[in-house]
Every structure is written in structure tokens, then in C-alpha cells.
mmCIF file of C-alpha atoms and ligand atoms in Angstrom:
data_model
loop_
_atom_site.group_PDB
_atom_site.id
_atom_site.type_symbol
_atom_site.label_atom_id
_atom_site.label_comp_id
_atom_site.label_asym_id
_atom_site.label_seq_id
_atom_site.Cartn_x
_atom_site.Cartn_y
_atom_site.Cartn_z
ATOM 1 C CA MET N 1 85.610 136.257 75.870
ATOM 2 C CA ALA N 2 85.690 139.988 75.120
ATOM 3 C CA ASP N 3 82.743 140.657 77.469
ATOM 4 C CA LEU N 4 84.323 138.825 80.420
ATOM 5 C CA ASN N 5 86.113 140.927 83.026
ATOM 6 C CA LEU N 6 88.961 138.451 83.552
ATOM 7 C CA GLN N 7 90.842 140.694 85.997
ATOM 8 C CA GLU N 8 87.750 140.982 88.220
ATOM 9 C CA ILE N 9 87.180 137.219 88.071
ATOM 10 C CA ARG N 10 90.817 136.574 88.995
ATOM 11 C CA ASP N 11 90.632 139.032 91.887
ATOM 12 C CA THR N 12 87.486 137.289 93.175
ATOM 13 C CA LEU N 13 89.224 133.911 92.933
ATOM 14 C CA VAL N 14 92.164 135.251 94.950
ATOM 15 C CA VAL N 15 89.847 136.407 97.772
ATOM 16 C CA VAL N 16 88.011 133.055 97.749
ATOM 17 C CA ALA N 17 91.335 131.171 97.700
ATOM 18 C CA HIS N 18 92.478 132.984 100.846
ATOM 19 C CA GLU N 19 89.125 132.168 102.531
ATOM 20 C CA ALA N 20 89.546 128.500 101.582
ATOM 21 C CA GLY N 21 93.124 128.586 102.841
ATOM 22 C CA ARG N 22 91.951 129.695 106.268
ATOM 23 C CA MET N 23 89.442 126.809 106.302
ATOM 24 C CA ILE N 24 92.203 124.328 105.402
ATOM 25 C CA LEU N 25 94.594 125.602 108.066
ATOM 26 C CA SER N 26 91.933 125.589 110.787
ATOM 27 C CA ALA N 27 90.696 122.059 109.984
ATOM 28 C CA ASN N 28 91.640 118.856 111.749
ATOM 29 C CA PRO N 29 93.779 117.212 109.045
ATOM 30 C CA THR N 30 93.523 113.723 110.445
ATOM 31 C CA ASP N 31 89.711 113.697 110.098
ATOM 32 C CA ILE N 32 88.819 111.485 107.151
ATOM 33 C CA SER N 33 85.211 111.025 108.281
ATOM 34 C CA GLN N 34 83.975 111.165 104.699
ATOM 35 C CA GLY N 35 85.733 107.907 103.821
ATOM 36 C CA THR N 36 87.353 107.042 100.518
ATOM 37 C CA LYS N 37 86.470 106.684 96.816
ATOM 38 C CA LEU N 38 88.399 104.241 94.599
ATOM 39 C CA ASN N 39 90.452 102.681 97.411
ATOM 40 C CA SER N 40 92.134 103.482 100.731
ATOM 41 C CA THR N 41 94.464 106.022 99.072
ATOM 42 C CA ASP N 42 91.600 108.015 97.546
ATOM 43 C CA ILE N 43 90.591 109.934 100.638
ATOM 44 C CA VAL N 44 87.783 112.476 101.034
ATOM 45 C CA THR N 45 87.548 114.625 104.137
ATOM 46 C CA GLU N 46 84.760 116.758 105.486
ATOM 47 C CA THR N 47 87.074 119.706 104.853
ATOM 48 C CA ASP N 48 87.199 118.898 101.128
ATOM 49 C CA LYS N 49 83.419 119.047 101.081
ATOM 50 C CA ALA N 50 83.136 122.123 103.325
ATOM 51 C CA VAL N 51 85.650 124.065 101.233
ATOM 52 C CA GLU N 52 83.933 123.123 97.992
ATOM 53 C CA ASP N 53 80.545 124.106 99.419
ATOM 54 C CA HIS N 54 81.949 127.487 100.425
ATOM 55 C CA VAL N 55 83.673 128.089 97.072
ATOM 56 C CA SER N 56 80.614 127.002 95.091
ATOM 57 C CA LYS N 57 78.361 129.335 97.105
ATOM 58 C CA ARG N 58 80.682 132.319 96.777
ATOM 59 C CA LEU N 59 81.221 131.865 93.031
ATOM 60 C CA SER N 60 77.572 131.153 92.188
ATOM 61 C CA GLU N 61 76.597 134.348 94.055
ATOM 62 C CA ALA N 62 79.248 136.388 92.251
ATOM 63 C CA TYR N 63 78.810 134.776 88.788
ATOM 64 C CA PRO N 64 75.415 133.016 88.671
ATOM 65 C CA SER N 65 75.532 132.430 84.895
ATOM 66 C CA PHE N 66 78.851 130.546 84.911
ATOM 67 C CA ALA N 67 79.031 126.753 85.181
ATOM 68 C CA PHE N 68 80.784 125.021 88.081
ATOM 69 C CA VAL N 69 82.660 121.706 88.122
ATOM 70 C CA GLY N 70 84.055 120.582 91.456
ATOM 71 C CA GLU N 71 85.772 117.406 92.590
ATOM 72 C CA GLU N 72 83.344 116.638 95.388
ATOM 73 C CA THR N 73 80.115 117.263 93.427
ATOM 74 C CA TYR N 74 81.239 115.922 90.025
ATOM 75 C CA LYS N 75 78.953 113.299 88.414
ATOM 76 C CA PRO N 76 80.759 110.656 86.289
ATOM 77 C CA GLY N 77 80.308 111.181 82.567
ATOM 78 C CA VAL N 78 79.616 114.920 82.829
ATOM 79 C CA GLN N 79 81.817 116.689 80.266
ATOM 80 C CA VAL N 80 83.243 120.179 80.625
ATOM 81 C CA THR N 81 81.354 122.347 78.116
ATOM 82 C CA ALA N 82 82.537 125.394 76.146
ATOM 83 C CA ALA N 83 80.624 127.673 78.530
ATOM 84 C CA PRO N 84 82.566 129.820 81.003
ATOM 85 C CA THR N 85 83.189 127.284 83.784
ATOM 86 C CA PHE N 86 84.832 127.338 87.193
ATOM 87 C CA ILE N 87 86.769 124.081 87.591
ATOM 88 C CA VAL N 88 87.661 123.626 91.239
ATOM 89 C CA ASP N 89 89.606 121.267 93.485
ATOM 90 C CA PRO N 90 88.908 122.272 97.087
ATOM 91 C CA ILE N 91 91.988 120.545 98.423
ATOM 92 C CA ASP N 92 94.478 119.315 95.831
ATOM 93 C CA GLY N 93 96.861 117.109 97.769
ATOM 94 C CA THR N 94 94.256 115.642 100.091
ATOM 95 C CA ASN N 95 96.575 112.833 101.200
ATOM 96 C CA ASN N 96 99.163 115.460 102.177
ATOM 97 C CA PHE N 97 96.447 117.364 104.069
ATOM 98 C CA VAL N 98 95.428 114.213 105.976
ATOM 99 C CA HIS N 99 99.061 113.561 106.886
ATOM 100 C CA ALA N 100 99.647 117.245 107.791
ATOM 101 C CA PHE N 101 102.340 117.359 105.104
ATOM 102 C CA PRO N 102 102.435 121.072 104.095
ATOM 103 C CA HIS N 103 102.075 120.567 100.335
ATOM 104 C CA ALA N 104 98.406 121.007 99.430
ATOM 105 C CA CYS N 105 96.397 123.780 97.835
ATOM 106 C CA ILE N 106 93.052 125.123 96.749
ATOM 107 C CA SER N 107 92.955 125.051 92.942
ATOM 108 C CA LEU N 108 90.539 127.480 91.283
ATOM 109 C CA GLY N 109 90.452 127.288 87.494
ATOM 110 C CA PHE N 110 88.280 129.131 85.005
ATOM 111 C CA ALA N 111 87.893 127.753 81.461
ATOM 112 C CA VAL N 112 86.238 129.308 78.420
ATOM 113 C CA ASP N 113 85.696 127.240 75.251
ATOM 114 C CA HIS N 114 87.505 124.391 77.083
ATOM 115 C CA VAL N 115 90.631 126.597 77.383
ATOM 116 C CA PRO N 116 92.090 127.114 80.897
ATOM 117 C CA THR N 117 91.893 130.938 81.013
ATOM 118 C CA ILE N 118 92.399 131.905 84.642
ATOM 119 C CA GLY N 119 94.271 129.951 87.295
ATOM 120 C CA VAL N 120 94.597 130.587 91.015
ATOM 121 C CA VAL N 121 96.460 127.982 93.088
ATOM 122 C CA TYR N 122 96.994 128.741 96.770
ATOM 123 C CA ASN N 123 99.157 126.778 99.237
ATOM 124 C CA PRO N 124 98.069 128.185 102.627
ATOM 125 C CA TYR N 125 100.835 126.399 104.525
ATOM 126 C CA LEU N 126 103.435 128.568 102.770
ATOM 127 C CA ASP N 127 101.166 131.519 101.939
ATOM 128 C CA GLN N 128 102.113 131.060 98.259
ATOM 129 C CA LEU N 129 99.556 132.038 95.650
ATOM 130 C CA TYR N 130 100.170 131.268 91.973
ATOM 131 C CA SER N 131 97.955 133.082 89.493
ATOM 132 C CA ALA N 132 97.569 133.761 85.785
ATOM 133 C CA ILE N 133 95.157 135.279 83.325
ATOM 134 C CA ARG N 134 95.494 134.115 79.705
ATOM 135 C CA GLY N 135 97.579 136.718 77.865
ATOM 136 C CA GLN N 136 98.570 138.599 81.021
ATOM 137 C CA GLY N 137 101.400 136.525 82.494
ATOM 138 C CA ALA N 138 101.807 134.191 85.455
ATOM 139 C CA TYR N 139 102.916 135.206 88.946
ATOM 140 C CA LEU N 140 103.769 133.885 92.395
ATOM 141 C CA THR N 141 102.662 136.095 95.300
ATOM 142 C CA GLU N 142 104.213 135.165 98.647
ATOM 143 C CA GLY N 143 103.282 136.342 102.121
ATOM 144 C CA ALA N 144 100.239 138.505 101.375
ATOM 145 C CA ILE N 145 98.372 137.009 104.354
ATOM 146 C CA TRP N 146 101.525 137.119 106.471
ATOM 147 C CA GLY N 147 101.773 140.863 105.769
ATOM 148 C CA LEU N 148 104.820 140.947 103.487
ATOM 149 C CA GLU N 149 105.226 144.138 101.422
ATOM 150 C CA GLY N 150 102.480 145.873 103.432
ATOM 151 C CA GLY N 151 100.045 143.022 102.873
ATOM 152 C CA GLN N 152 100.460 142.953 99.092
ATOM 153 C CA GLY N 153 102.913 140.068 99.292
ATOM 154 C CA ARG N 154 106.154 139.626 97.337
ATOM 155 C CA ARG N 155 105.222 139.185 93.627
ATOM 156 C CA THR N 156 107.474 137.300 91.210
ATOM 157 C CA LYS N 157 106.857 136.729 87.507
ATOM 158 C CA LEU N 158 107.028 133.109 86.306
ATOM 159 C CA PRO N 159 109.253 131.459 85.284
ATOM 160 C CA PHE N 160 111.737 132.599 87.928
ATOM 161 C CA SER N 161 114.575 132.657 85.400
ATOM 162 C CA LYS N 162 114.512 135.562 82.957
ATOM 163 C CA HIS N 163 116.434 133.353 80.514
ATOM 164 C CA PRO N 164 115.303 129.743 81.033
ATOM 165 C CA PRO N 165 117.785 127.242 79.576
ATOM 166 C CA ALA N 166 116.944 125.235 76.463
ATOM 167 C CA LEU N 167 115.574 121.754 77.045
ATOM 168 C CA ALA N 168 118.409 119.444 76.049
ATOM 169 C CA GLY N 169 117.050 115.959 76.601
ATOM 170 C CA LEU N 170 115.449 113.785 79.256
ATOM 171 C CA ASP N 171 118.863 113.077 80.836
ATOM 172 C CA THR N 172 118.969 116.707 82.021
ATOM 173 C CA THR N 173 115.445 116.833 83.526
ATOM 174 C CA LEU N 174 113.759 116.748 86.914
ATOM 175 C CA VAL N 175 110.428 114.995 86.386
ATOM 176 C CA ALA N 176 107.232 115.159 88.471
ATOM 177 C CA ILE N 177 105.358 111.873 88.540
ATOM 178 C CA GLU N 178 102.397 110.624 90.575
ATOM 179 C CA TRP N 179 101.240 107.116 91.407
ATOM 180 C CA GLY N 180 97.638 108.307 91.628
ATOM 181 C CA ALA N 181 94.865 106.364 93.299
ATOM 182 C CA ALA N 182 94.740 103.296 91.014
ATOM 183 C CA ARG N 183 97.364 100.787 92.262
ATOM 184 C CA ASP N 184 96.683 97.839 89.999
ATOM 185 C CA GLY N 185 95.654 97.145 86.392
ATOM 186 C CA PRO N 186 97.170 98.111 83.009
ATOM 187 C CA ASN N 187 97.488 101.854 83.750
ATOM 188 C CA PHE N 188 99.435 101.158 86.950
ATOM 189 C CA GLU N 189 101.628 98.622 85.150
ATOM 190 C CA LEU N 190 102.363 101.056 82.289
ATOM 191 C CA LYS N 191 103.184 103.897 84.695
ATOM 192 C CA THR N 192 105.548 101.678 86.686
ATOM 193 C CA GLU N 193 107.309 100.530 83.497
ATOM 194 C CA VAL N 194 107.683 104.085 82.188
ATOM 195 C CA PHE N 195 109.054 105.265 85.558
ATOM 196 C CA LYS N 196 111.659 102.491 85.389
ATOM 197 C CA ARG N 197 112.641 103.357 81.795
ATOM 198 C CA LEU N 198 112.965 107.061 82.670
ATOM 199 C CA ALA N 199 115.200 106.334 85.660
ATOM 200 C CA ALA N 200 117.408 103.593 84.202
ATOM 201 C CA SER N 201 120.904 104.173 82.835
ATOM 202 C CA LYS N 202 121.431 104.607 79.107
ATOM 203 C CA GLU N 203 123.504 101.432 79.141
ATOM 204 C CA ASN N 204 120.272 99.673 80.153
ATOM 205 C CA GLY N 205 118.124 101.418 77.577
ATOM 206 C CA GLY N 206 116.918 104.091 79.974
ATOM 207 C CA SER N 207 116.720 107.895 79.907
ATOM 208 C CA ILE N 208 118.593 108.459 83.199
ATOM 209 C CA VAL N 209 116.568 111.547 84.154
ATOM 210 C CA HIS N 210 118.104 113.638 86.961
ATOM 211 C CA GLY N 211 115.333 112.561 89.306
ATOM 212 C CA PHE N 212 111.669 112.186 90.175
ATOM 213 C CA ARG N 213 109.503 114.313 92.473
ATOM 214 C CA SER N 214 106.175 112.810 93.536
ATOM 215 C CA LEU N 215 104.612 115.435 95.800
ATOM 216 C CA GLY N 216 100.918 114.549 95.595
ATOM 217 C CA SER N 217 99.392 117.658 94.036
ATOM 218 C CA ALA N 218 98.860 118.031 90.303
ATOM 219 C CA ALA N 219 98.167 121.749 90.665
ATOM 220 C CA LEU N 220 101.365 122.427 92.602
ATOM 221 C CA ASN N 221 103.307 120.193 90.185
ATOM 222 C CA LEU N 222 102.108 122.404 87.319
ATOM 223 C CA CYS N 223 103.052 125.544 89.246
ATOM 224 C CA ALA N 224 106.549 124.159 89.846
ATOM 225 C CA VAL N 225 106.899 123.411 86.116
ATOM 226 C CA ALA N 226 105.630 126.944 85.383
ATOM 227 C CA ALA N 227 108.251 128.361 87.765
ATOM 228 C CA GLY N 228 110.992 126.317 86.067
ATOM 229 C CA GLN N 229 111.717 124.306 89.237
ATOM 230 C CA LEU N 230 110.613 121.111 87.494
ATOM 231 C CA ASP N 231 111.114 120.419 83.781
ATOM 232 C CA ILE N 232 108.357 117.907 83.098
ATOM 233 C CA TYR N 233 105.219 116.513 84.785
ATOM 234 C CA TRP N 234 103.547 113.378 83.490
ATOM 235 C CA GLU N 235 100.330 111.931 84.882
ATOM 236 C CA GLY N 236 97.360 109.866 83.848
ATOM 237 C CA GLY N 237 94.250 109.523 85.993
ATOM 238 C CA CYS N 238 93.942 112.941 87.551
ATOM 239 C CA TRP N 239 91.032 115.163 86.566
ATOM 240 C CA ALA N 240 90.145 118.539 85.054
ATOM 241 C CA TRP N 241 89.874 120.087 88.536
ATOM 242 C CA ASP N 242 93.424 118.935 89.339
ATOM 243 C CA VAL N 243 94.939 120.648 86.283
ATOM 244 C CA CYS N 244 92.759 123.521 85.014
ATOM 245 C CA ALA N 245 94.203 126.308 87.188
ATOM 246 C CA GLY N 246 97.787 125.056 86.977
ATOM 247 C CA TRP N 247 97.455 124.700 83.202
ATOM 248 C CA ALA N 248 96.543 128.378 82.801
ATOM 249 C CA ILE N 249 99.560 129.285 84.971
ATOM 250 C CA LEU N 250 101.866 126.942 83.021
ATOM 251 C CA ALA N 251 100.736 128.364 79.662
ATOM 252 C CA GLU N 252 101.337 131.940 80.800
ATOM 253 C CA ALA N 253 104.835 130.981 81.954
ATOM 254 C CA GLY N 254 105.755 129.714 78.468
ATOM 255 C CA GLY N 255 105.097 126.058 79.227
ATOM 256 C CA ILE N 256 103.114 123.640 77.092
ATOM 257 C CA MET N 257 100.616 120.894 77.936
ATOM 258 C CA ALA N 258 100.746 117.898 75.618
ATOM 259 C CA GLY N 259 98.807 114.666 75.999
ATOM 260 C CA GLY N 260 99.925 111.941 78.367
ATOM 261 C CA ASN N 261 99.722 109.462 75.492
ATOM 262 C CA PRO N 262 101.922 109.695 72.372
ATOM 263 C CA GLY N 263 100.715 111.818 69.487
ATOM 264 C CA VAL N 264 98.250 114.066 71.379
ATOM 265 C CA TRP N 265 99.473 117.643 71.047
ATOM 266 C CA ASN N 266 96.287 119.379 72.180
ATOM 267 C CA PRO N 267 94.586 117.523 75.046
ATOM 268 C CA ARG N 268 91.229 118.689 76.408
ATOM 269 C CA VAL N 269 91.162 120.027 79.959
ATOM 270 C CA ASP N 270 89.232 116.867 80.988
ATOM 271 C CA ASP N 271 91.463 114.469 79.003
ATOM 272 C CA ARG N 272 92.848 112.909 82.244
ATOM 273 C CA LYS N 273 96.249 112.197 80.612
ATOM 274 C CA TYR N 274 98.768 115.052 80.608
ATOM 275 C CA LEU N 275 102.411 115.849 79.829
ATOM 276 C CA ALA N 276 103.486 119.316 80.982
ATOM 277 C CA VAL N 277 106.799 120.857 79.897
ATOM 278 C CA ARG N 278 108.382 124.044 81.253
ATOM 279 C CA GLY N 279 108.985 127.143 79.184
ATOM 280 C CA ALA N 280 112.225 127.095 77.190
ATOM 281 C CA PRO N 281 113.730 128.912 74.169
ATOM 282 C CA SER N 282 114.026 125.547 72.376
ATOM 283 C CA GLY N 283 113.606 121.831 72.896
ATOM 284 C CA GLN N 284 109.985 121.602 74.071
ATOM 285 C CA LYS N 285 108.665 119.700 71.042
ATOM 286 C CA GLU N 286 111.725 117.450 70.967
ATOM 287 C CA ILE N 287 111.497 116.510 74.628
ATOM 288 C CA VAL N 288 107.782 115.716 74.330
ATOM 289 C CA GLU N 289 108.595 113.342 71.442
ATOM 290 C CA GLU N 290 111.499 111.839 73.413
ATOM 291 C CA PHE N 291 109.166 111.245 76.371
ATOM 292 C CA TRP N 292 106.482 109.719 74.158
ATOM 293 C CA LYS N 293 109.078 107.272 72.769
ATOM 294 C CA VAL N 294 109.691 106.084 76.345
ATOM 295 C CA ILE N 295 105.961 105.359 76.716
ATOM 296 C CA GLY N 296 106.059 103.250 73.553
ATOM 297 C CA ASP N 297 103.022 101.621 71.947
ATOM 298 C CA LYS N 298 100.841 101.122 75.021
ATOM 299 C CA LYS N 299 98.427 103.875 76.140
ATOM 300 C CA LEU N 300 96.999 105.173 79.385
ATOM 301 C CA ASP N 301 93.214 104.754 79.400
ATOM 302 C CA TYR N 302 90.756 106.413 81.816
ATOM 303 C CA ASP N 303 87.001 106.972 81.745
ATOM 304 C CA SER N 304 85.884 110.582 81.982
HETATM 305 C C1 LIP B 401 95.396 114.366 93.687
HETATM 306 C C2 LIP B 401 96.085 114.835 92.421
HETATM 307 C C3 LIP B 401 97.306 113.985 92.121
HETATM 308 C C4 LIP B 401 96.915 112.534 91.999
HETATM 309 C C5 LIP B 401 96.265 112.057 93.279
HETATM 310 C C6 LIP B 401 95.041 112.909 93.645
HETATM 311 P P1 LIP B 401 93.416 115.231 95.219
HETATM 312 O O1 LIP B 401 94.229 115.144 93.822
HETATM 313 O O2 LIP B 401 96.476 116.184 92.571
HETATM 314 O O3 LIP B 401 97.901 114.413 90.921
HETATM 315 O O4 LIP B 401 98.053 111.757 91.738
HETATM 316 O O5 LIP B 401 95.843 110.722 93.113
HETATM 317 O O6 LIP B 401 94.053 112.699 92.669
HETATM 318 O O7 LIP B 401 92.646 113.938 95.304
HETATM 319 O O8 LIP B 401 94.397 115.364 96.325
HETATM 320 O O9 LIP B 401 92.519 116.420 95.049
#
């Protein structure tokens, strides 16, 4: 990695993210002319494809030797290699985009040796850009396009709190969950059961978490965990392009990414089962193990 100019790559990703943001804001969000994938919830729009085409062209021109994995051009069974790879979701939160719900983003990740190394996640609706370079911290920049701070935007280091509180147990947490596209079968049944156990009172054997947030974007979920606004995010079924950028940002904000199934401490970027925990002075390992106990003996299972 020594010969990679990570700062230059990040800066390029920020410019491309702003270009993609303008494409998202100028698109007709109700146009789902490209149809759906798994079922009626798994929507693809022509904007998804147009944004990915633009991003792929810009990045292959700037870095022709790097690999590219994108949601709309991905071929089932293709694994992320150890080569420097851009891992891109053109619109993460497509269902929000289609419904004109202002919680979607362009997610531009860069992985080296399977490790999420650079992350740029941009929500154009709010002009909020989250970014991180491995070893150089994670930041939120707000209002750069809107002209704040002379066009530089207001920059805040993540997590927001300089002294994040210890993690003291699931009953003190705000948890991001997602239903995902699959709405039947054993994965859906296990998710539904785990959600119920997490929410239920202790008297009924539950964890009584403070609450759930299901906002439809894995990348923005990870950024909220990185910021310390959410404590945990658990999902099975999303993909490397949903999490790569947010994972780099989470890691640089002191967070950890464990596996979405019990016992997996070091998931691959394309594992498709994830458990993200915010940065904290103590309690991360313990809360992962407490969460895994809630999952029990069954396991989430997805093809790559
Ligand atoms: C979405 C993910 C989300 C998942 C949705 C969908 P998309 O990505 O960010 O975590 O639950 O099913 O996959 O499709 O909006 O890019």
C-alpha cells in the first residue's frame, strides 16, 4: 500500500461523489424503468445505472490499473480480490430515492488486500459527505456544495463525542436493522425472530434495546454508527458495495465490524453478514457477544 497515494484517491472520490450527487438530485426519483431484481422491493432505476456508468468511467480513466466492483455490473459469484479495488454503490438507499425520501447516498469504497481502506459516502439531499482514509481519521463535511465555510464545508471529526460513553449492554443501545429485499425463507424468519428478541422486555427473555432505526441505507447506517448516533447495526443480505466505504469510515471512528453470525470476528468485505459497533472506551467485545447470544444457534446464510 506504500506506493498508493491514498489522499489523492480520496480527493478524486470526493469530486466524483459530488458529480454523482448532482445526477441523483436532478433525476426523476419515481422512474423505476429498469425494473426489479429479487422481488418488487429490490428496485433498480436508470439513475442507478447512469451514476454507476459515470463513476466507473471516471475512476477507470483516473486509475486504469485498479479493479472495479459495482452493484449494477456485478456478476454473481465474482469475489473481491486482494487487488486495489473500487467497490461502489451508485445509489445506496434506492427505495428511498424512488420514494423521494431524502436518505440515500453514493457509496465509494476502496479496498486493498480485502481491507476497506478509503470510504466516501455522500448524501446529496443534505450535502453531507462522510470520508475516511485508513490511519488518517474519519470526518463529516457538511455544506461544501452549499457554500458553507467558503465552499470548504463544515468539517467534524468522527465520532462526534470526544469521549464516547462505554457500551454497557444491549438495553442501552439504539440499533439499526434492515429488512432487506428477501421477505420470506429462513433468513427472513431468523431476522424477524432476532428483532423480536432484541425489542422484548427482560421479563419476556428479551434485550429491551432502546429502539430500532431502519432507514434503508447500509452505508448511511455505518456512518451513523461511526458518528456515535447509533450504537449497533446488524444486517445480513447486503453486499460489499453497501458496506465497503462505510466500513472504512466506521473503523477510523473507533468502531468495529464483526460478523453477522456468532463467532465471526473478522468478516470479509463481501461476507454479506455484518455486525457493526460504535467506538467506545470499553464494552465493544462484550456487546458483540451479547448480541450473538440473541441470535442463538441458527445462522444467516447468503450466496456471494
Ligand atoms: C440497500 C442496502 C440496505 C438493504 C437494502 C438494499 P440499495 O442497498 O443499503 O442495507 O437492506 O435491501 O440492498 O439496493 O439501496 O443500494
